[in-house]
mmCIF file of C-alpha atoms in Angstrom:
data_model
loop_
_atom_site.group_PDB
_atom_site.id
_atom_site.type_symbol
_atom_site.label_atom_id
_atom_site.label_comp_id
_atom_site.label_asym_id
_atom_site.label_seq_id
_atom_site.Cartn_x
_atom_site.Cartn_y
_atom_site.Cartn_z
ATOM 1 C CA ALA A 1 -21.228 -8.692 11.404
ATOM 2 C CA ALA A 2 -21.136 -5.147 12.881
ATOM 3 C CA VAL A 3 -17.399 -5.023 12.155
ATOM 4 C CA ALA A 4 -17.994 -6.257 8.534
ATOM 5 C CA ALA A 5 -20.648 -3.882 7.897
ATOM 6 C CA SER A 6 -18.527 -0.869 8.422
ATOM 7 C CA ALA A 7 -15.937 -2.081 5.914
ATOM 8 C CA GLY A 8 -15.592 -0.290 2.607
ATOM 9 C CA GLY A 9 -12.762 2.205 2.917
ATOM 10 C CA GLY A 10 -12.521 5.784 2.033
ATOM 11 C CA HIS A 11 -14.855 8.519 3.481
ATOM 12 C CA GLY A 12 -18.027 6.405 3.062
ATOM 13 C CA LYS A 13 -17.424 3.834 5.693
ATOM 14 C CA ARG A 14 -19.457 3.825 8.912
ATOM 15 C CA SER A 15 -17.450 4.240 12.165
ATOM 16 C CA LEU A 16 -17.398 1.383 14.548
ATOM 17 C CA ALA A 17 -19.502 1.800 17.775
ATOM 18 C CA THR A 18 -17.883 1.569 21.179
ATOM 19 C CA TRP A 19 -20.822 -0.569 22.250
ATOM 20 C CA ASP A 20 -20.322 -3.080 19.443
ATOM 21 C CA LEU A 21 -16.696 -3.290 19.967
ATOM 22 C CA LYS A 22 -17.034 -4.060 23.702
ATOM 23 C CA LYS A 23 -19.641 -6.636 22.994
ATOM 24 C CA ILE A 24 -17.350 -8.357 20.599
ATOM 25 C CA LEU A 25 -14.405 -8.223 23.031
ATOM 26 C CA GLY A 26 -16.563 -9.450 25.750
ATOM 27 C CA LYS A 27 -17.427 -12.667 23.894
ATOM 28 C CA TYR A 28 -13.824 -13.566 23.626
ATOM 29 C CA LYS A 29 -12.872 -12.651 27.158
ATOM 30 C CA ALA A 30 -15.873 -14.883 28.477
ATOM 31 C CA GLY A 31 -14.516 -17.674 26.199
ATOM 32 C CA GLU A 32 -11.178 -17.319 27.908
ATOM 33 C CA ASN A 33 -12.669 -17.308 31.377
ATOM 34 C CA ASP A 34 -14.608 -20.455 30.520
ATOM 35 C CA LYS A 35 -11.284 -22.090 29.485
ATOM 36 C CA GLU A 36 -9.649 -21.017 32.768
ATOM 37 C CA ASN A 37 -12.601 -22.295 34.826
ATOM 38 C CA ASP A 38 -12.760 -25.544 32.738
ATOM 39 C CA ASN A 39 -16.340 -24.864 31.967
ATOM 40 C CA GLY A 40 -17.449 -26.941 29.126
ATOM 41 C CA GLY A 41 -21.056 -25.891 29.122
ATOM 42 C CA ARG A 42 -20.442 -23.192 26.464
ATOM 43 C CA GLN A 43 -18.621 -23.407 23.156
ATOM 44 C CA LYS A 44 -15.986 -20.748 22.883
ATOM 45 C CA PRO A 45 -16.463 -18.465 19.946
ATOM 46 C CA SER A 46 -14.229 -19.011 16.991
ATOM 47 C CA ALA A 47 -11.717 -16.445 15.778
ATOM 48 C CA ALA A 48 -12.775 -17.101 12.158
ATOM 49 C CA PRO A 49 -15.347 -14.309 12.111
ATOM 50 C CA LEU A 50 -12.684 -11.787 13.183
ATOM 51 C CA ARG A 51 -10.288 -12.904 10.486
ATOM 52 C CA ARG A 52 -12.628 -12.359 7.634
ATOM 53 C CA PRO A 53 -10.914 -10.008 5.169
ATOM 54 C CA ASP A 54 -13.653 -7.435 5.296
ATOM 55 C CA ALA A 55 -13.704 -7.502 9.180
ATOM 56 C CA LEU A 56 -10.000 -7.289 9.429
ATOM 57 C CA ARG A 57 -9.895 -4.194 7.001
ATOM 58 C CA ALA A 58 -12.565 -2.574 8.963
ATOM 59 C CA LEU A 59 -10.646 -2.965 12.209
ATOM 60 C CA PHE A 60 -7.484 -1.785 10.697
ATOM 61 C CA GLU A 61 -9.034 1.280 9.103
ATOM 62 C CA GLU A 62 -10.654 2.194 12.452
ATOM 63 C CA ALA A 63 -7.451 1.611 14.551
ATOM 64 C CA PHE A 64 -4.788 3.088 12.166
ATOM 65 C CA GLN A 65 -6.422 6.198 10.766
ATOM 66 C CA TYR A 66 -4.119 9.245 10.226
ATOM 67 C CA ASP A 67 -4.764 11.268 13.335
ATOM 68 C CA ALA A 68 -3.121 14.214 14.910
ATOM 69 C CA ASN A 69 -3.958 12.663 18.301
ATOM 70 C CA LEU A 70 -2.341 9.236 17.536
ATOM 71 C CA HIS A 71 -0.083 9.567 20.547
ATOM 72 C CA GLN A 72 -3.086 9.560 22.926
ATOM 73 C CA LEU A 73 -4.098 6.232 21.491
ATOM 74 C CA VAL A 74 -0.537 4.837 22.072
ATOM 75 C CA THR A 75 -0.846 6.194 25.641
ATOM 76 C CA ALA A 76 -4.320 4.619 26.236
ATOM 77 C CA LEU A 77 -2.976 1.241 25.156
ATOM 78 C CA THR A 78 0.290 1.323 27.127
ATOM 79 C CA SER A 79 -1.421 2.542 30.273
ATOM 80 C CA GLY A 80 -4.377 0.017 29.969
ATOM 81 C CA GLU A 81 -7.047 2.631 29.500
ATOM 82 C CA SER A 82 -8.552 1.536 26.322
ATOM 83 C CA GLU A 83 -12.036 0.719 27.519
ATOM 84 C CA ASN A 84 -13.895 3.764 26.041
ATOM 85 C CA SER A 85 -11.751 4.351 23.019
ATOM 86 C CA PRO A 86 -13.068 2.820 19.743
ATOM 87 C CA LYS A 87 -9.671 2.833 18.120
ATOM 88 C CA ALA A 88 -8.067 1.031 21.266
ATOM 89 C CA LEU A 89 -10.804 -1.384 21.240
ATOM 90 C CA CYS A 90 -10.140 -2.234 17.585
ATOM 91 C CA VAL A 91 -6.379 -2.819 18.524
ATOM 92 C CA GLU A 92 -7.434 -5.221 21.277
ATOM 93 C CA ILE A 93 -9.783 -7.133 18.775
ATOM 94 C CA LEU A 94 -7.084 -7.136 16.088
ATOM 95 C CA ALA A 95 -4.620 -8.600 18.854
ATOM 96 C CA LEU A 96 -7.011 -11.553 19.190
ATOM 97 C CA ALA A 97 -7.767 -11.975 15.417
ATOM 98 C CA THR A 98 -3.992 -11.986 14.418
ATOM 99 C CA ALA A 99 -2.808 -14.137 17.366
ATOM 100 C CA ASN A 100 -1.901 -17.766 16.513
ATOM 101 C CA ASP A 101 -4.392 -18.835 19.212
ATOM 102 C CA CYS A 102 -6.784 -16.240 20.563
ATOM 103 C CA TYR A 103 -7.147 -18.245 23.784
ATOM 104 C CA VAL A 104 -3.509 -18.333 24.563
ATOM 105 C CA GLN A 105 -2.715 -15.317 26.346
ATOM 106 C CA GLU A 106 0.938 -15.302 25.480
ATOM 107 C CA ASP A 107 -0.012 -15.351 21.711
ATOM 108 C CA VAL A 108 -2.470 -12.456 22.154
ATOM 109 C CA ASN A 109 0.260 -10.400 24.071
ATOM 110 C CA ALA A 110 2.799 -10.867 21.359
ATOM 111 C CA SER A 111 0.277 -9.881 18.689
ATOM 112 C CA ARG A 112 -0.742 -6.888 20.770
ATOM 113 C CA LYS A 113 2.930 -5.758 21.218
ATOM 114 C CA ASP A 114 3.428 -5.980 17.371
ATOM 115 C CA LEU A 115 0.439 -3.725 16.841
ATOM 116 C CA LEU A 116 1.468 -1.314 19.522
ATOM 117 C CA SER A 117 4.864 -1.107 17.714
ATOM 118 C CA ALA A 118 3.062 -0.411 14.411
ATOM 119 C CA LEU A 119 1.222 2.551 16.118
ATOM 120 C CA GLN A 120 4.580 3.769 17.493
ATOM 121 C CA ILE A 121 5.897 3.600 13.937
ATOM 122 C CA CYS A 122 3.017 5.812 12.622
ATOM 123 C CA ASN A 123 3.056 8.198 15.499
ATOM 124 C CA GLN A 124 6.810 8.826 14.975
ATOM 125 C CA ALA A 125 6.372 9.047 11.283
ATOM 126 C CA SER A 126 3.708 11.615 11.605
ATOM 127 C CA LYS A 127 6.115 13.763 13.476
ATOM 128 C CA THR A 128 8.542 14.153 10.578
ATOM 129 C CA PHE A 129 5.758 16.234 8.642
ATOM 130 C CA ASP A 130 3.159 17.417 11.179
ATOM 131 C CA ASN A 131 4.909 20.563 12.764
ATOM 132 C CA SER A 132 1.624 21.517 14.185
ATOM 133 C CA THR A 133 1.837 18.602 16.752
ATOM 134 C CA THR A 134 2.017 19.637 20.265
ATOM 135 C CA LEU A 135 4.318 17.507 22.276
ATOM 136 C CA THR A 136 3.055 16.208 25.677
ATOM 137 C CA ASN A 137 5.224 15.874 28.694
ATOM 138 C CA ASP A 138 5.068 12.040 28.135
ATOM 139 C CA ASP A 139 6.261 12.564 24.611
ATOM 140 C CA ARG A 140 9.269 14.505 25.991
ATOM 141 C CA LYS A 141 9.943 11.926 28.670
ATOM 142 C CA ASN A 142 9.966 8.705 26.496
ATOM 143 C CA GLY A 143 11.498 10.546 23.377
ATOM 144 C CA SER A 144 8.522 10.148 21.080
ATOM 145 C CA GLY A 145 9.207 13.579 19.713
ATOM 146 C CA VAL A 146 12.613 13.045 18.589
ATOM 147 C CA ASN A 147 11.516 12.524 15.019
ATOM 148 C CA GLU A 148 9.664 15.837 14.643
ATOM 149 C CA LYS A 149 12.285 17.479 12.326
ATOM 150 C CA LEU A 150 13.948 14.429 10.711
ATOM 151 C CA SER A 151 13.927 13.754 7.078
ATOM 152 C CA PRO A 152 12.167 10.501 5.973
ATOM 153 C CA GLY A 153 15.526 8.824 5.448
ATOM 154 C CA GLU A 154 16.691 9.875 8.930
ATOM 155 C CA PHE A 155 13.493 8.649 10.323
ATOM 156 C CA LEU A 156 13.912 5.199 8.732
ATOM 157 C CA GLU A 157 17.483 5.031 10.140
ATOM 158 C CA LYS A 158 16.404 5.990 13.640
ATOM 159 C CA CYS A 159 13.137 4.362 14.203
ATOM 160 C CA ALA A 160 13.757 1.236 16.340
ATOM 161 C CA GLU A 161 10.337 -0.187 16.153
ATOM 162 C CA LEU A 162 10.729 -0.668 12.276
ATOM 163 C CA LYS A 163 12.563 -4.060 13.007
ATOM 164 C CA THR A 164 9.051 -5.344 13.979
ATOM 165 C CA LEU A 165 7.868 -4.978 10.326
ATOM 166 C CA SER A 166 10.159 -7.906 9.067
ATOM 167 C CA SER A 167 8.725 -10.415 11.880
ATOM 168 C CA SER A 168 4.951 -9.322 11.884
ATOM 169 C CA LEU A 169 2.695 -9.312 8.725
ATOM 170 C CA PRO A 170 -0.241 -7.781 10.777
ATOM 171 C CA ALA A 171 2.074 -4.850 11.989
ATOM 172 C CA THR A 172 3.021 -4.190 8.544
ATOM 173 C CA ALA A 173 -0.484 -4.234 7.263
ATOM 174 C CA ALA A 174 -1.411 -1.866 9.961
ATOM 175 C CA VAL A 175 1.274 0.697 8.811
ATOM 176 C CA LEU A 176 0.269 0.399 5.193
ATOM 177 C CA THR A 177 -3.290 1.146 6.331
ATOM 178 C CA TRP A 178 -1.976 4.291 8.111
ATOM 179 C CA ILE A 179 -0.060 5.186 5.114
ATOM 180 C CA GLU A 180 -3.114 5.293 2.815
ATOM 181 C CA SER A 181 -5.077 7.325 5.478
ATOM 182 C CA ALA A 182 -2.236 9.923 5.518
ATOM 183 C CA ILE A 183 -1.997 10.129 1.984
ATOM 184 C CA ARG A 184 -5.717 10.577 1.584
ATOM 185 C CA ARG A 185 -6.071 13.151 4.420
ATOM 186 C CA ASP A 186 -3.069 15.219 4.144
ATOM 187 C CA PRO A 187 -1.073 14.275 0.918
ATOM 188 C CA GLU A 188 1.177 17.321 0.504
ATOM 189 C CA LYS A 189 2.633 16.949 4.015
ATOM 190 C CA SER A 190 2.696 13.267 4.295
ATOM 191 C CA HIS A 191 3.664 11.854 1.019
ATOM 192 C CA LYS A 192 7.476 11.860 1.367
ATOM 193 C CA VAL A 193 7.611 9.947 4.673
ATOM 194 C CA ALA A 194 4.590 7.831 3.640
ATOM 195 C CA PHE A 195 6.305 6.680 0.454
ATOM 196 C CA ALA A 196 9.498 5.998 2.204
ATOM 197 C CA LEU A 197 7.729 3.831 4.699
ATOM 198 C CA LEU A 198 5.647 2.192 2.154
ATOM 199 C CA GLU A 199 8.724 0.930 0.465
ATOM 200 C CA THR A 200 10.273 -0.298 3.765
ATOM 201 C CA CYS A 201 6.934 -2.190 4.387
ATOM 202 C CA VAL A 202 6.923 -3.977 1.179
ATOM 203 C CA GLN A 203 10.569 -4.917 1.400
ATOM 204 C CA SER A 204 9.898 -6.344 4.852
ATOM 205 C CA GLN A 205 6.725 -8.338 3.739
ATOM 206 C CA PRO A 206 6.829 -8.588 -0.060
ATOM 207 C CA THR A 207 3.407 -10.390 0.079
ATOM 208 C CA LEU A 208 1.818 -7.246 0.813
ATOM 209 C CA ARG A 209 2.869 -5.644 -2.524
ATOM 210 C CA LEU A 210 -0.647 -5.481 -3.895
ATOM 211 C CA ARG A 211 -1.833 -3.656 -0.823
ATOM 212 C CA ALA A 212 1.043 -1.167 -1.554
ATOM 213 C CA LEU A 213 -0.275 -0.864 -5.044
ATOM 214 C CA GLU A 214 -3.535 0.327 -3.581
ATOM 215 C CA CYS A 215 -1.722 3.100 -1.692
ATOM 216 C CA VAL A 216 0.091 4.240 -4.811
ATOM 217 C CA SER A 217 -3.340 4.445 -6.693
ATOM 218 C CA THR A 218 -4.832 6.347 -3.700
ATOM 219 C CA ALA A 219 -2.116 8.796 -4.116
ATOM 220 C CA ILE A 220 -2.746 9.349 -7.729
ATOM 221 C CA GLU A 221 -6.329 9.641 -7.221
ATOM 222 C CA VAL A 222 -5.777 12.347 -4.659
ATOM 223 C CA ALA A 223 -3.200 14.087 -6.706
ATOM 224 C CA GLY A 224 -5.726 14.298 -9.422
ATOM 225 C CA ARG A 225 -7.755 16.682 -7.285
ATOM 226 C CA GLY A 226 -5.168 19.347 -7.697
ATOM 227 C CA CYS A 227 -2.202 18.573 -5.492
ATOM 228 C CA GLY A 228 0.620 19.281 -8.038
ATOM 229 C CA ASP A 229 3.241 17.087 -9.588
ATOM 230 C CA ASP A 230 5.319 15.972 -6.530
ATOM 231 C CA ILE A 231 2.810 13.373 -5.435
ATOM 232 C CA PRO A 232 2.350 11.604 -8.688
ATOM 233 C CA LYS A 233 6.125 11.696 -9.380
ATOM 234 C CA ALA A 234 6.896 10.216 -6.043
ATOM 235 C CA ALA A 235 4.181 7.489 -6.575
ATOM 236 C CA ILE A 236 5.477 6.458 -9.846
ATOM 237 C CA ASP A 237 9.047 6.416 -8.336
ATOM 238 C CA VAL A 238 7.902 4.036 -5.588
ATOM 239 C CA ILE A 239 6.206 1.617 -7.865
ATOM 240 C CA LEU A 240 9.145 1.583 -10.212
ATOM 241 C CA SER A 241 11.432 0.839 -7.313
ATOM 242 C CA LEU A 242 9.302 -2.039 -6.112
ATOM 243 C CA PHE A 243 9.281 -3.583 -9.520
ATOM 244 C CA GLU A 244 13.139 -3.659 -9.559
ATOM 245 C CA ASP A 245 13.439 -4.921 -5.880
ATOM 246 C CA GLU A 246 15.251 -8.319 -6.070
ATOM 247 C CA LYS A 247 13.154 -9.612 -3.225
ATOM 248 C CA ILE A 248 10.004 -8.842 -4.826
ATOM 249 C CA SER A 249 10.917 -9.870 -8.385
ATOM 250 C CA SER A 250 12.102 -13.249 -7.180
ATOM 251 C CA LEU A 251 8.587 -14.301 -5.992
ATOM 252 C CA GLU A 252 6.796 -16.667 -8.128
ATOM 253 C CA ASN A 253 3.800 -14.467 -8.811
ATOM 254 C CA TYR A 254 5.866 -11.447 -9.581
ATOM 255 C CA GLU A 255 4.217 -11.245 -12.887
ATOM 256 C CA GLU A 256 0.688 -10.861 -11.210
ATOM 257 C CA PHE A 257 2.094 -7.745 -9.523
ATOM 258 C CA ILE A 258 3.282 -6.363 -12.998
ATOM 259 C CA THR A 259 -0.146 -7.031 -14.667
ATOM 260 C CA ASP A 260 -2.098 -5.570 -11.648
ATOM 261 C CA ALA A 261 -0.040 -2.397 -11.889
ATOM 262 C CA LEU A 262 -0.576 -1.994 -15.666
ATOM 263 C CA ASP A 263 -4.257 -2.587 -15.071
ATOM 264 C CA GLU A 264 -4.254 0.204 -12.380
ATOM 265 C CA CYS A 265 -2.508 2.259 -14.887
ATOM 266 C CA VAL A 266 -5.425 1.974 -17.354
ATOM 267 C CA GLU A 267 -8.198 2.011 -14.753
ATOM 268 C CA VAL A 268 -6.960 4.470 -12.081
ATOM 269 C CA TRP A 269 -3.968 6.489 -13.033
ATOM 270 C CA THR A 270 -4.941 7.616 -16.475
ATOM 271 C CA PRO A 271 -8.523 8.593 -15.831
ATOM 272 C CA ASN A 272 -7.501 10.928 -13.059
ATOM 273 C CA ARG A 273 -6.580 14.454 -13.781
ATOM 274 C CA ILE A 274 -2.793 14.200 -13.353
ATOM 275 C CA ASP A 275 -0.287 15.211 -16.048
ATOM 276 C CA GLN A 276 -0.057 12.164 -18.215
ATOM 277 C CA SER A 277 3.602 12.650 -18.681
ATOM 278 C CA HIS A 278 3.932 10.979 -15.240
ATOM 279 C CA VAL A 279 2.230 7.886 -16.649
ATOM 280 C CA LYS A 280 4.273 8.004 -19.726
ATOM 281 C CA ARG A 281 7.462 8.175 -17.719
ATOM 282 C CA PHE A 282 6.253 5.181 -15.709
ATOM 283 C CA LEU A 283 5.816 3.126 -18.976
ATOM 284 C CA SER A 284 9.227 4.330 -20.382
ATOM 285 C CA GLU A 285 11.190 3.416 -17.311
ATOM 286 C CA PHE A 286 9.310 0.011 -16.878
ATOM 287 C CA LEU A 287 9.939 -0.919 -20.501
ATOM 288 C CA GLU A 288 13.663 -0.217 -20.055
ATOM 289 C CA PHE A 289 13.840 -3.494 -18.026
ATOM 290 C CA ALA A 290 10.792 -5.387 -19.363
ATOM 291 C CA GLN A 291 12.714 -7.104 -22.240
ATOM 292 C CA PRO A 292 11.227 -9.088 -25.265
ATOM 293 C CA PRO A 293 10.065 -11.501 -26.100
ATOM 294 C CA TYR A 294 6.746 -10.266 -24.891
ATOM 295 C CA SER A 295 3.648 -12.430 -24.116
ATOM 296 C CA ARG A 296 0.400 -11.536 -25.928
ATOM 297 C CA ALA A 297 -1.230 -10.628 -22.515
ATOM 298 C CA PHE A 298 1.683 -8.342 -21.546
ATOM 299 C CA ALA A 299 1.776 -6.765 -25.079
ATOM 300 C CA VAL A 300 -2.019 -6.007 -24.934
ATOM 301 C CA ARG A 301 -1.885 -4.496 -21.523
ATOM 302 C CA VAL A 302 1.052 -2.167 -22.463
ATOM 303 C CA LEU A 303 -0.641 -1.125 -25.618
ATOM 304 C CA SER A 304 -3.787 -0.318 -23.437
ATOM 305 C CA CYS A 305 -1.731 1.734 -21.087
ATOM 306 C CA LEU A 306 -0.028 3.750 -23.865
ATOM 307 C CA ASN A 307 -3.377 4.263 -25.512
ATOM 308 C CA ALA A 308 -4.881 5.498 -22.256
ATOM 309 C CA CYS A 309 -2.217 8.128 -21.795
ATOM 310 C CA ARG A 310 -1.967 8.851 -25.520
ATOM 311 C CA ALA A 311 1.718 8.033 -25.675
ATOM 312 C CA LYS A 312 3.156 7.581 -29.139
ATOM 313 C CA LYS A 313 6.237 6.572 -30.986
ATOM 314 C CA GLY A 314 8.947 9.050 -30.363
ATOM 315 C CA PHE A 315 8.275 9.661 -26.564
ATOM 316 C CA SER A 316 11.180 7.503 -25.463
ATOM 317 C CA GLN A 317 13.626 4.912 -26.716
ATOM 318 C CA SER A 318 12.075 2.198 -24.688
ATOM 319 C CA ILE A 319 8.622 2.750 -25.917
ATOM 320 C CA ASP A 320 9.924 2.779 -29.445
ATOM 321 C CA VAL A 321 11.690 -0.559 -29.021
ATOM 322 C CA PHE A 322 8.469 -2.120 -27.502
ATOM 323 C CA LEU A 323 6.249 -0.812 -30.314
ATOM 324 C CA GLU A 324 8.685 -1.937 -33.002
ATOM 325 C CA GLU A 325 8.971 -5.405 -31.540
ATOM 326 C CA VAL A 326 5.201 -5.904 -31.260
ATOM 327 C CA ARG A 327 4.839 -4.374 -34.864
ATOM 328 C CA VAL A 328 7.323 -6.749 -36.370
ATOM 329 C CA LYS A 329 5.977 -9.908 -34.549
ATOM 330 C CA LYS A 330 2.187 -8.982 -34.498
ATOM 331 C CA ARG A 331 1.331 -12.031 -36.608
ATOM 332 C CA GLU A 332 3.133 -14.412 -34.305
ATOM 333 C CA PHE A 333 1.060 -13.823 -31.244
ATOM 334 C CA ARG A 334 -1.355 -16.789 -30.151
ATOM 335 C CA PRO A 335 -4.094 -15.967 -29.889
ATOM 336 C CA SER A 336 -3.767 -13.057 -32.214
ATOM 337 C CA LEU A 337 -3.616 -9.626 -30.791
ATOM 338 C CA GLY A 338 -7.314 -8.825 -31.836
ATOM 339 C CA ARG A 339 -8.623 -5.783 -33.643
ATOM 340 C CA GLU A 340 -8.638 -3.431 -30.716
ATOM 341 C CA ALA A 341 -4.970 -4.110 -29.821
ATOM 342 C CA MET A 342 -4.040 -3.772 -33.545
ATOM 343 C CA ASP A 343 -5.732 -0.402 -33.547
ATOM 344 C CA MET A 344 -4.008 0.827 -30.508
ATOM 345 C CA LEU A 345 -0.684 -0.323 -31.929
ATOM 346 C CA GLU A 346 -1.418 1.627 -35.297
ATOM 347 C CA ALA A 347 -2.285 4.718 -33.292
ATOM 348 C CA ALA A 348 0.861 4.554 -31.148
ATOM 349 C CA CYS A 349 3.030 4.184 -34.114
ATOM 350 C CA ALA A 350 1.351 6.976 -36.098
ATOM 351 C CA GLY A 351 3.259 10.281 -35.606
ATOM 352 C CA ALA A 352 5.564 11.583 -32.949
ATOM 353 C CA ASP A 353 4.754 12.284 -29.341
ATOM 354 C CA ILE A 354 4.826 15.902 -28.726
ATOM 355 C CA ASN A 355 6.353 15.366 -25.444
ATOM 356 C CA ASN A 356 9.491 13.891 -26.857
ATOM 357 C CA ASN A 357 11.608 12.270 -24.356
ATOM 358 C CA ASN A 358 13.616 10.087 -26.522
ATOM 359 C CA GLU A 359 16.978 9.712 -24.844
ATOM 360 C CA ARG A 360 19.068 6.840 -23.518
ATOM 361 C CA GLY A 361 17.863 5.805 -20.095
ATOM 362 C CA LYS A 362 19.556 4.060 -17.231
ATOM 363 C CA VAL A 363 20.916 0.551 -17.939
ATOM 364 C CA ARG A 364 18.634 -2.012 -16.048
ATOM 365 C CA ARG A 365 18.594 -5.532 -15.569
ATOM 366 C CA GLY A 366 16.394 -7.334 -18.262
ATOM 367 C CA VAL A 367 13.119 -8.959 -17.219
ATOM 368 C CA THR A 368 11.188 -11.059 -19.661
ATOM 369 C CA PHE A 369 7.412 -11.049 -19.803
#
């Protein structure tokens, strides 16, 4: 309950108290001792409370915050000095929560090793953009400072721990948590490596694509506070790249990912104070590979996006093709488009967009919705 109460994300969440975390960890250690001593007098606590989504999220957000002293957490965990660190205690609890069996030490150790690899990935990634980080003697000895001046691409090539992502869902979820925290706290420095790492995470664990979408929306929210055009441009590039990734597009519920992204476009991206040309570009490039015939649900969502960013006919060839297809077949949709959607269609078709971008785009493979 103490862990779940701190969940909520962003700046409003309550930090987890060291005492609460020690108490939680102590319960499971006691259960482990009972098993070793064959003491059947007490029932071992179940791992189920730790595996509740709100509890897991709170633990991940505490342990995998963007922090200039992340290397100290890595050191504490590798040296066994995690007793008084809330973040380290969260990692220890996460090792129990994500283990196949929290009372089989081999399983817990394997889970802990994966989470430690995730921390090392985050620590090394931060060195590609945080030039203020002071390297300790331990950093120099173990080579953890080698990525300090690497580009994001070079970091991805040289970070050996990245192989853990393809075999460990919890480790990948941990890295995505750190990515969102880094984007929220230091967007201008972190976004290049954060987005490169985000794409790698989703390619490694495609089932986490909706969590990645949350990171993209966070970036656009942050950019709306005055961070310039680089961040929303990079965010749009990442989501388009994920749409076209063959591993992701081959999943059964790929359409759910598309519709969630379109909903985010209306609910999060357009209300923020970013240049709406970024959203228009997203829709233009997306519609280049989203081929007709369109379902009613898809057509209504895209019309809502076009209406939200005030895109009109004439902005791009792909938007024009979509609008013409829907206009010609508007009477064929079942159920009908509805008055609101018809109004949005009429508004989009009326007049030319002042930000005209009507040119032939890249040839993309077609996907029907």
